[in-house]
PDB file of C-alpha atoms and ligand atoms in Angstrom:
ATOM      1  CA  MET A   1       0.182   0.152   0.078  1.00  0.00           C
ATOM      2  CA  GLY A   2       1.889   3.435  -0.816  1.00  0.00           C
ATOM      3  CA  LYS A   3       5.308   2.450  -0.657  1.00  0.00           C
ATOM      4  CA  LYS A   4       7.075   4.673  -3.293  1.00  0.00           C
ATOM      5  CA  ALA A   5       4.844   7.788  -1.996  1.00  0.00           C
ATOM      6  CA  ARG A   6       5.814   6.882   1.621  1.00  0.00           C
ATOM      7  CA  GLU A   7       9.637   6.302   0.689  1.00  0.00           C
ATOM      8  CA  ILE A   8      10.039   9.675  -0.971  1.00  0.00           C
ATOM      9  CA  LEU A   9       8.491  11.671   2.048  1.00  0.00           C
ATOM     10  CA  GLU A  10      10.679   9.878   4.246  1.00  0.00           C
ATOM     11  CA  LYS A  11      13.305  10.577   1.969  1.00  0.00           C
ATOM     12  CA  ARG A  12      12.065  14.352   2.032  1.00  0.00           C
ATOM     13  CA  GLY A  13      12.561  14.238   5.683  1.00  0.00           C
ATOM     14  CA  MET A  14       8.410  14.036   6.391  1.00  0.00           C
ATOM     15  CA  LYS A  15       7.176  11.809   9.243  1.00  0.00           C
ATOM     16  CA  VAL A  16       4.390  10.016   7.678  1.00  0.00           C
ATOM     17  CA  ASP A  17       2.962   8.578  10.769  1.00  0.00           C
ATOM     18  CA  GLU A  18       2.692  12.242  11.991  1.00  0.00           C
ATOM     19  CA  LEU A  19       0.553  13.537   9.212  1.00  0.00           C
ATOM     20  CA  ILE A  20      -1.706   9.947   8.998  1.00  0.00           C
ATOM     21  CA  LYS A  21      -2.569  10.807  12.332  1.00  0.00           C
ATOM     22  CA  LYS A  22      -3.389  14.204  11.944  1.00  0.00           C
ATOM     23  CA  LEU A  23      -5.047  13.617   8.708  1.00  0.00           C
ATOM     24  CA  ASN A  24      -7.548  10.825  10.544  1.00  0.00           C
ATOM     25  CA  ARG A  25      -8.107  13.368  12.945  1.00  0.00           C
ATOM     26  CA  ALA A  26     -10.073  14.966  10.053  1.00  0.00           C
ATOM     27  CA  TYR A  27     -10.953  12.167   9.151  1.00  0.00           C
ATOM     28  CA  ALA A  28     -13.076  12.191  12.274  1.00  0.00           C
ATOM     29  CA  ASP A  29     -14.104  15.529  12.149  1.00  0.00           C
ATOM     30  CA  GLU A  30     -15.685  15.153   8.542  1.00  0.00           C
ATOM     31  CA  TRP A  31     -17.634  12.414   9.575  1.00  0.00           C
ATOM     32  CA  LEU A  32     -19.255  14.226  12.868  1.00  0.00           C
ATOM     33  CA  ALA A  33     -19.730  17.156  10.490  1.00  0.00           C
ATOM     34  CA  TYR A  34     -21.543  14.774   8.333  1.00  0.00           C
ATOM     35  CA  ILE A  35     -23.756  13.794  10.455  1.00  0.00           C
ATOM     36  CA  GLN A  36     -24.698  16.834  13.178  1.00  0.00           C
ATOM     37  CA  TYR A  37     -24.967  19.089   9.236  1.00  0.00           C
ATOM     38  CA  TRP A  38     -28.026  15.575   8.053  1.00  0.00           C
ATOM     39  CA  THR A  39     -29.129  15.114  11.851  1.00  0.00           C
ATOM     40  CA  GLY A  40     -29.458  19.292  11.875  1.00  0.00           C
ATOM     41  CA  ALA A  41     -31.366  19.556   9.012  1.00  0.00           C
ATOM     42  CA  GLN A  42     -33.948  16.582  10.202  1.00  0.00           C
ATOM     43  CA  VAL A  43     -34.958  18.563  12.843  1.00  0.00           C
ATOM     44  CA  ALA A  44     -34.862  22.617  11.897  1.00  0.00           C
ATOM     45  CA  GLU A  45     -38.045  24.324  12.370  1.00  0.00           C
ATOM     46  CA  GLY A  46     -38.462  28.619  12.157  1.00  0.00           C
ATOM     47  CA  LEU A  47     -37.257  30.326   9.842  1.00  0.00           C
ATOM     48  CA  MET A  48     -36.487  30.129   6.309  1.00  0.00           C
ATOM     49  CA  ARG A  49     -36.764  26.530   6.762  1.00  0.00           C
ATOM     50  CA  PRO A  50     -35.805  25.035   3.672  1.00  0.00           C
ATOM     51  CA  ASN A  51     -33.589  26.777   2.440  1.00  0.00           C
ATOM     52  CA  ILE A  52     -31.472  26.034   5.556  1.00  0.00           C
ATOM     53  CA  GLU A  53     -32.118  22.632   5.669  1.00  0.00           C
ATOM     54  CA  ALA A  54     -31.334  22.166   1.696  1.00  0.00           C
ATOM     55  CA  GLU A  55     -28.011  24.383   2.184  1.00  0.00           C
ATOM     56  CA  MET A  56     -27.813  21.383   4.957  1.00  0.00           C
ATOM     57  CA  MET A  57     -28.045  18.511   3.588  1.00  0.00           C
ATOM     58  CA  GLU A  58     -25.714  19.749   0.404  1.00  0.00           C
ATOM     59  CA  HIS A  59     -22.811  20.254   2.916  1.00  0.00           C
ATOM     60  CA  ALA A  60     -23.539  17.380   4.678  1.00  0.00           C
ATOM     61  CA  ASN A  61     -22.893  15.307   1.696  1.00  0.00           C
ATOM     62  CA  GLU A  62     -19.709  17.781   0.651  1.00  0.00           C
ATOM     63  CA  GLU A  63     -18.215  16.521   4.590  1.00  0.00           C
ATOM     64  CA  LEU A  64     -19.033  13.041   3.007  1.00  0.00           C
ATOM     65  CA  GLY A  65     -16.944  13.536  -0.244  1.00  0.00           C
ATOM     66  CA  HIS A  66     -14.267  15.051   2.191  1.00  0.00           C
ATOM     67  CA  ALA A  67     -13.841  12.062   4.319  1.00  0.00           C
ATOM     68  CA  LYS A  68     -13.215   9.996   0.949  1.00  0.00           C
ATOM     69  CA  LYS A  69     -10.930  12.484   0.064  1.00  0.00           C
ATOM     70  CA  VAL A  70      -9.083  11.786   2.971  1.00  0.00           C
ATOM     71  CA  CYS A  71      -9.381   8.715   3.723  1.00  0.00           C
ATOM     72  CA  ASP A  72      -8.213   7.759   0.338  1.00  0.00           C
ATOM     73  CA  ARG A  73      -5.483   9.839   1.171  1.00  0.00           C
ATOM     74  CA  ILE A  74      -4.698   7.610   4.139  1.00  0.00           C
ATOM     75  CA  ILE A  75      -4.203   4.353   2.202  1.00  0.00           C
ATOM     76  CA  GLU A  76      -2.449   5.636  -0.802  1.00  0.00           C
ATOM     77  CA  LEU A  77       0.285   6.557   2.523  1.00  0.00           C
ATOM     78  CA  GLY A  78       0.178   3.388   3.836  1.00  0.00           C
ATOM     79  CA  GLY A  79      -1.886   4.395   7.160  1.00  0.00           C
ATOM     80  CA  THR A  80      -5.563   2.757   7.810  1.00  0.00           C
ATOM     81  CA  PRO A  81      -8.229   5.026   8.510  1.00  0.00           C
ATOM     82  CA  ILE A  82     -10.037   5.149  11.648  1.00  0.00           C
ATOM     83  CA  LEU A  83     -12.419   1.955  11.475  1.00  0.00           C
ATOM     84  CA  ASP A  84     -14.598   1.747  14.836  1.00  0.00           C
ATOM     85  CA  PRO A  85     -17.272   5.177  15.028  1.00  0.00           C
ATOM     86  CA  LYS A  86     -16.436   5.203  18.449  1.00  0.00           C
ATOM     87  CA  ASP A  87     -13.164   6.499  17.939  1.00  0.00           C
ATOM     88  CA  TYR A  88     -14.428   9.270  15.755  1.00  0.00           C
ATOM     89  CA  PHE A  89     -15.147  10.535  19.306  1.00  0.00           C
ATOM     90  CA  LYS A  90     -11.917  10.181  20.933  1.00  0.00           C
ATOM     91  CA  GLN A  91     -10.352  11.455  18.082  1.00  0.00           C
ATOM     92  CA  THR A  92     -11.721  14.128  16.490  1.00  0.00           C
ATOM     93  CA  ASN A  93     -10.464  18.259  16.889  1.00  0.00           C
ATOM     94  CA  CYS A  94     -14.131  19.918  16.247  1.00  0.00           C
ATOM     95  CA  GLY A  95     -16.604  17.459  18.083  1.00  0.00           C
ATOM     96  CA  TYR A  96     -19.945  16.705  17.912  1.00  0.00           C
ATOM     97  CA  ASP A  97     -21.928  19.662  19.055  1.00  0.00           C
ATOM     98  CA  VAL A  98     -25.452  17.839  19.580  1.00  0.00           C
ATOM     99  CA  PRO A  99     -28.346  20.005  18.405  1.00  0.00           C
ATOM    100  CA  LYS A 100     -30.416  20.679  21.168  1.00  0.00           C
ATOM    101  CA  ASN A 101     -31.614  23.689  20.160  1.00  0.00           C
ATOM    102  CA  PHE A 102     -33.793  23.007  16.055  1.00  0.00           C
ATOM    103  CA  SER A 103     -34.277  26.662  15.785  1.00  0.00           C
ATOM    104  CA  THR A 104     -32.542  27.408  12.661  1.00  0.00           C
ATOM    105  CA  LYS A 105     -30.764  30.232  13.818  1.00  0.00           C
ATOM    106  CA  ALA A 106     -29.289  27.794  16.695  1.00  0.00           C
ATOM    107  CA  LEU A 107     -28.038  25.823  14.748  1.00  0.00           C
ATOM    108  CA  LEU A 108     -26.902  27.736  11.974  1.00  0.00           C
ATOM    109  CA  LYS A 109     -24.383  29.033  14.711  1.00  0.00           C
ATOM    110  CA  GLN A 110     -23.974  25.125  15.681  1.00  0.00           C
ATOM    111  CA  ASN A 111     -22.508  25.010  12.203  1.00  0.00           C
ATOM    112  CA  ILE A 112     -20.748  27.722  11.811  1.00  0.00           C
ATOM    113  CA  ASP A 113     -18.462  27.126  14.515  1.00  0.00           C
ATOM    114  CA  ALA A 114     -17.856  23.341  13.193  1.00  0.00           C
ATOM    115  CA  GLU A 115     -17.106  25.147  10.235  1.00  0.00           C
ATOM    116  CA  ARG A 116     -14.519  27.003  11.753  1.00  0.00           C
ATOM    117  CA  CYS A 117     -13.120  24.640  13.411  1.00  0.00           C
ATOM    118  CA  ALA A 118     -12.623  22.192  10.633  1.00  0.00           C
ATOM    119  CA  ILE A 119     -10.852  25.637   8.930  1.00  0.00           C
ATOM    120  CA  ALA A 120      -8.078  25.659  11.306  1.00  0.00           C
ATOM    121  CA  VAL A 121      -7.399  21.805  11.109  1.00  0.00           C
ATOM    122  CA  TYR A 122      -6.991  22.137   7.094  1.00  0.00           C
ATOM    123  CA  ASN A 123      -4.610  25.531   7.680  1.00  0.00           C
ATOM    124  CA  ASP A 124      -2.316  23.551  10.056  1.00  0.00           C
ATOM    125  CA  ILE A 125      -2.157  20.631   7.725  1.00  0.00           C
ATOM    126  CA  VAL A 126      -1.869  22.597   4.956  1.00  0.00           C
ATOM    127  CA  GLU A 127       0.883  24.282   6.886  1.00  0.00           C
ATOM    128  CA  TYR A 128       2.317  20.900   7.874  1.00  0.00           C
ATOM    129  CA  ALA A 129       2.329  19.069   3.925  1.00  0.00           C
ATOM    130  CA  ARG A 130       3.934  22.477   2.357  1.00  0.00           C
ATOM    131  CA  LYS A 131       6.821  22.179   5.228  1.00  0.00           C
ATOM    132  CA  GLY A 132       7.540  18.374   4.862  1.00  0.00           C
ATOM    133  CA  GLY A 133       7.366  18.981   0.818  1.00  0.00           C
ATOM    134  CA  ASP A 134       4.268  16.445   0.566  1.00  0.00           C
ATOM    135  CA  THR A 135       2.696  17.972  -2.740  1.00  0.00           C
ATOM    136  CA  VAL A 136       0.149  15.981  -3.550  1.00  0.00           C
ATOM    137  CA  THR A 137      -1.410  16.347   0.452  1.00  0.00           C
ATOM    138  CA  PHE A 138      -0.517  19.698   0.247  1.00  0.00           C
ATOM    139  CA  HIS A 139      -3.530  20.515  -1.910  1.00  0.00           C
ATOM    140  CA  ILE A 140      -6.090  17.818  -1.049  1.00  0.00           C
ATOM    141  CA  ALA A 141      -6.032  19.188   2.195  1.00  0.00           C
ATOM    142  CA  ARG A 142      -6.073  23.244   0.871  1.00  0.00           C
ATOM    143  CA  SER A 143      -8.796  22.163  -1.708  1.00  0.00           C
ATOM    144  CA  ILE A 144     -11.223  20.973   1.104  1.00  0.00           C
ATOM    145  CA  MET A 145     -10.202  23.878   3.363  1.00  0.00           C
ATOM    146  CA  GLN A 146     -11.289  26.323   0.498  1.00  0.00           C
ATOM    147  CA  ASP A 147     -14.855  24.597   0.667  1.00  0.00           C
ATOM    148  CA  GLU A 148     -14.637  25.034   4.623  1.00  0.00           C
ATOM    149  CA  MET A 149     -14.570  28.577   3.990  1.00  0.00           C
ATOM    150  CA  GLU A 150     -17.028  28.743   1.560  1.00  0.00           C
ATOM    151  CA  HIS A 151     -19.567  26.538   4.183  1.00  0.00           C
ATOM    152  CA  GLU A 152     -18.673  29.106   6.410  1.00  0.00           C
ATOM    153  CA  GLN A 153     -19.469  31.550   4.212  1.00  0.00           C
ATOM    154  CA  ASP A 154     -23.093  30.053   3.156  1.00  0.00           C
ATOM    155  CA  LEU A 155     -23.952  29.867   6.639  1.00  0.00           C
ATOM    156  CA  GLU A 156     -23.066  33.470   7.594  1.00  0.00           C
ATOM    157  CA  ASP A 157     -25.127  34.850   4.859  1.00  0.00           C
ATOM    158  CA  LEU A 158     -28.445  32.604   5.783  1.00  0.00           C
ATOM    159  CA  LEU A 159     -27.684  33.934   9.239  1.00  0.00           C
ATOM    160  CA  THR A 160     -27.357  37.184   7.915  1.00  0.00           C
ATOM    161  CA  ASP A 161     -30.290  36.767   6.214  1.00  0.00           C
ATOM    162  CA  ILE A 162     -32.454  35.343   9.251  1.00  0.00           C
ATOM    163  CA  THR A 163     -31.313  38.121  11.755  1.00  0.00           C
ATOM    164  CA  VAL A 164     -33.811  40.765  11.950  1.00  0.00           C
ATOM    165  CA  LYS A 165     -32.284  44.065  12.779  1.00  0.00           C
TER     166      LYS A 165
HETATM  167 FE1   FE B 201     -15.346  19.290   5.830  1.00  0.00          FE
HETATM  168 FE1   FE B 202     -17.274  21.952   5.930  1.00  0.00          FE
HETATM  169 MG1   MG B 203     -23.220  25.752   0.352  1.00  0.00          MG
END
């Protein structure tokens, strides 16, 4: 599994096992983000519910796409993705914010916090990959970070729209 990929990176001085750990933590975050969005979309109520539910479902699917990209990279580097969902909670950076208040406003705020955390996580991986000369991980993390920034902006815009001035 990914023997040559690993060899090249180790020659450049990259600590591949440390990179895999970071990717697995991000992988846990993606699954929890997926579940948080998906669950929130089901229970949402209040202002602009149809629009916000649709946006949350779209983001949920994009988080699942991120999980797949991160998973593929972990395997290419010779690692194993987290196999037991219980470990998502042990390894996550951003956690899981249980949607207890179903108002669209509260759900948007929860997910904005999660997106801000995700941006910081990928910013760290981008830097780590850049320093270690791993251009492939660099590009994957950079592209995911761009999606997370777009997610943050989409939610902020929706929150502005429902906030009475
Ligand atoms: Fe994501
Ligand atoms: Fe996101
Ligand atoms: Mg969007």
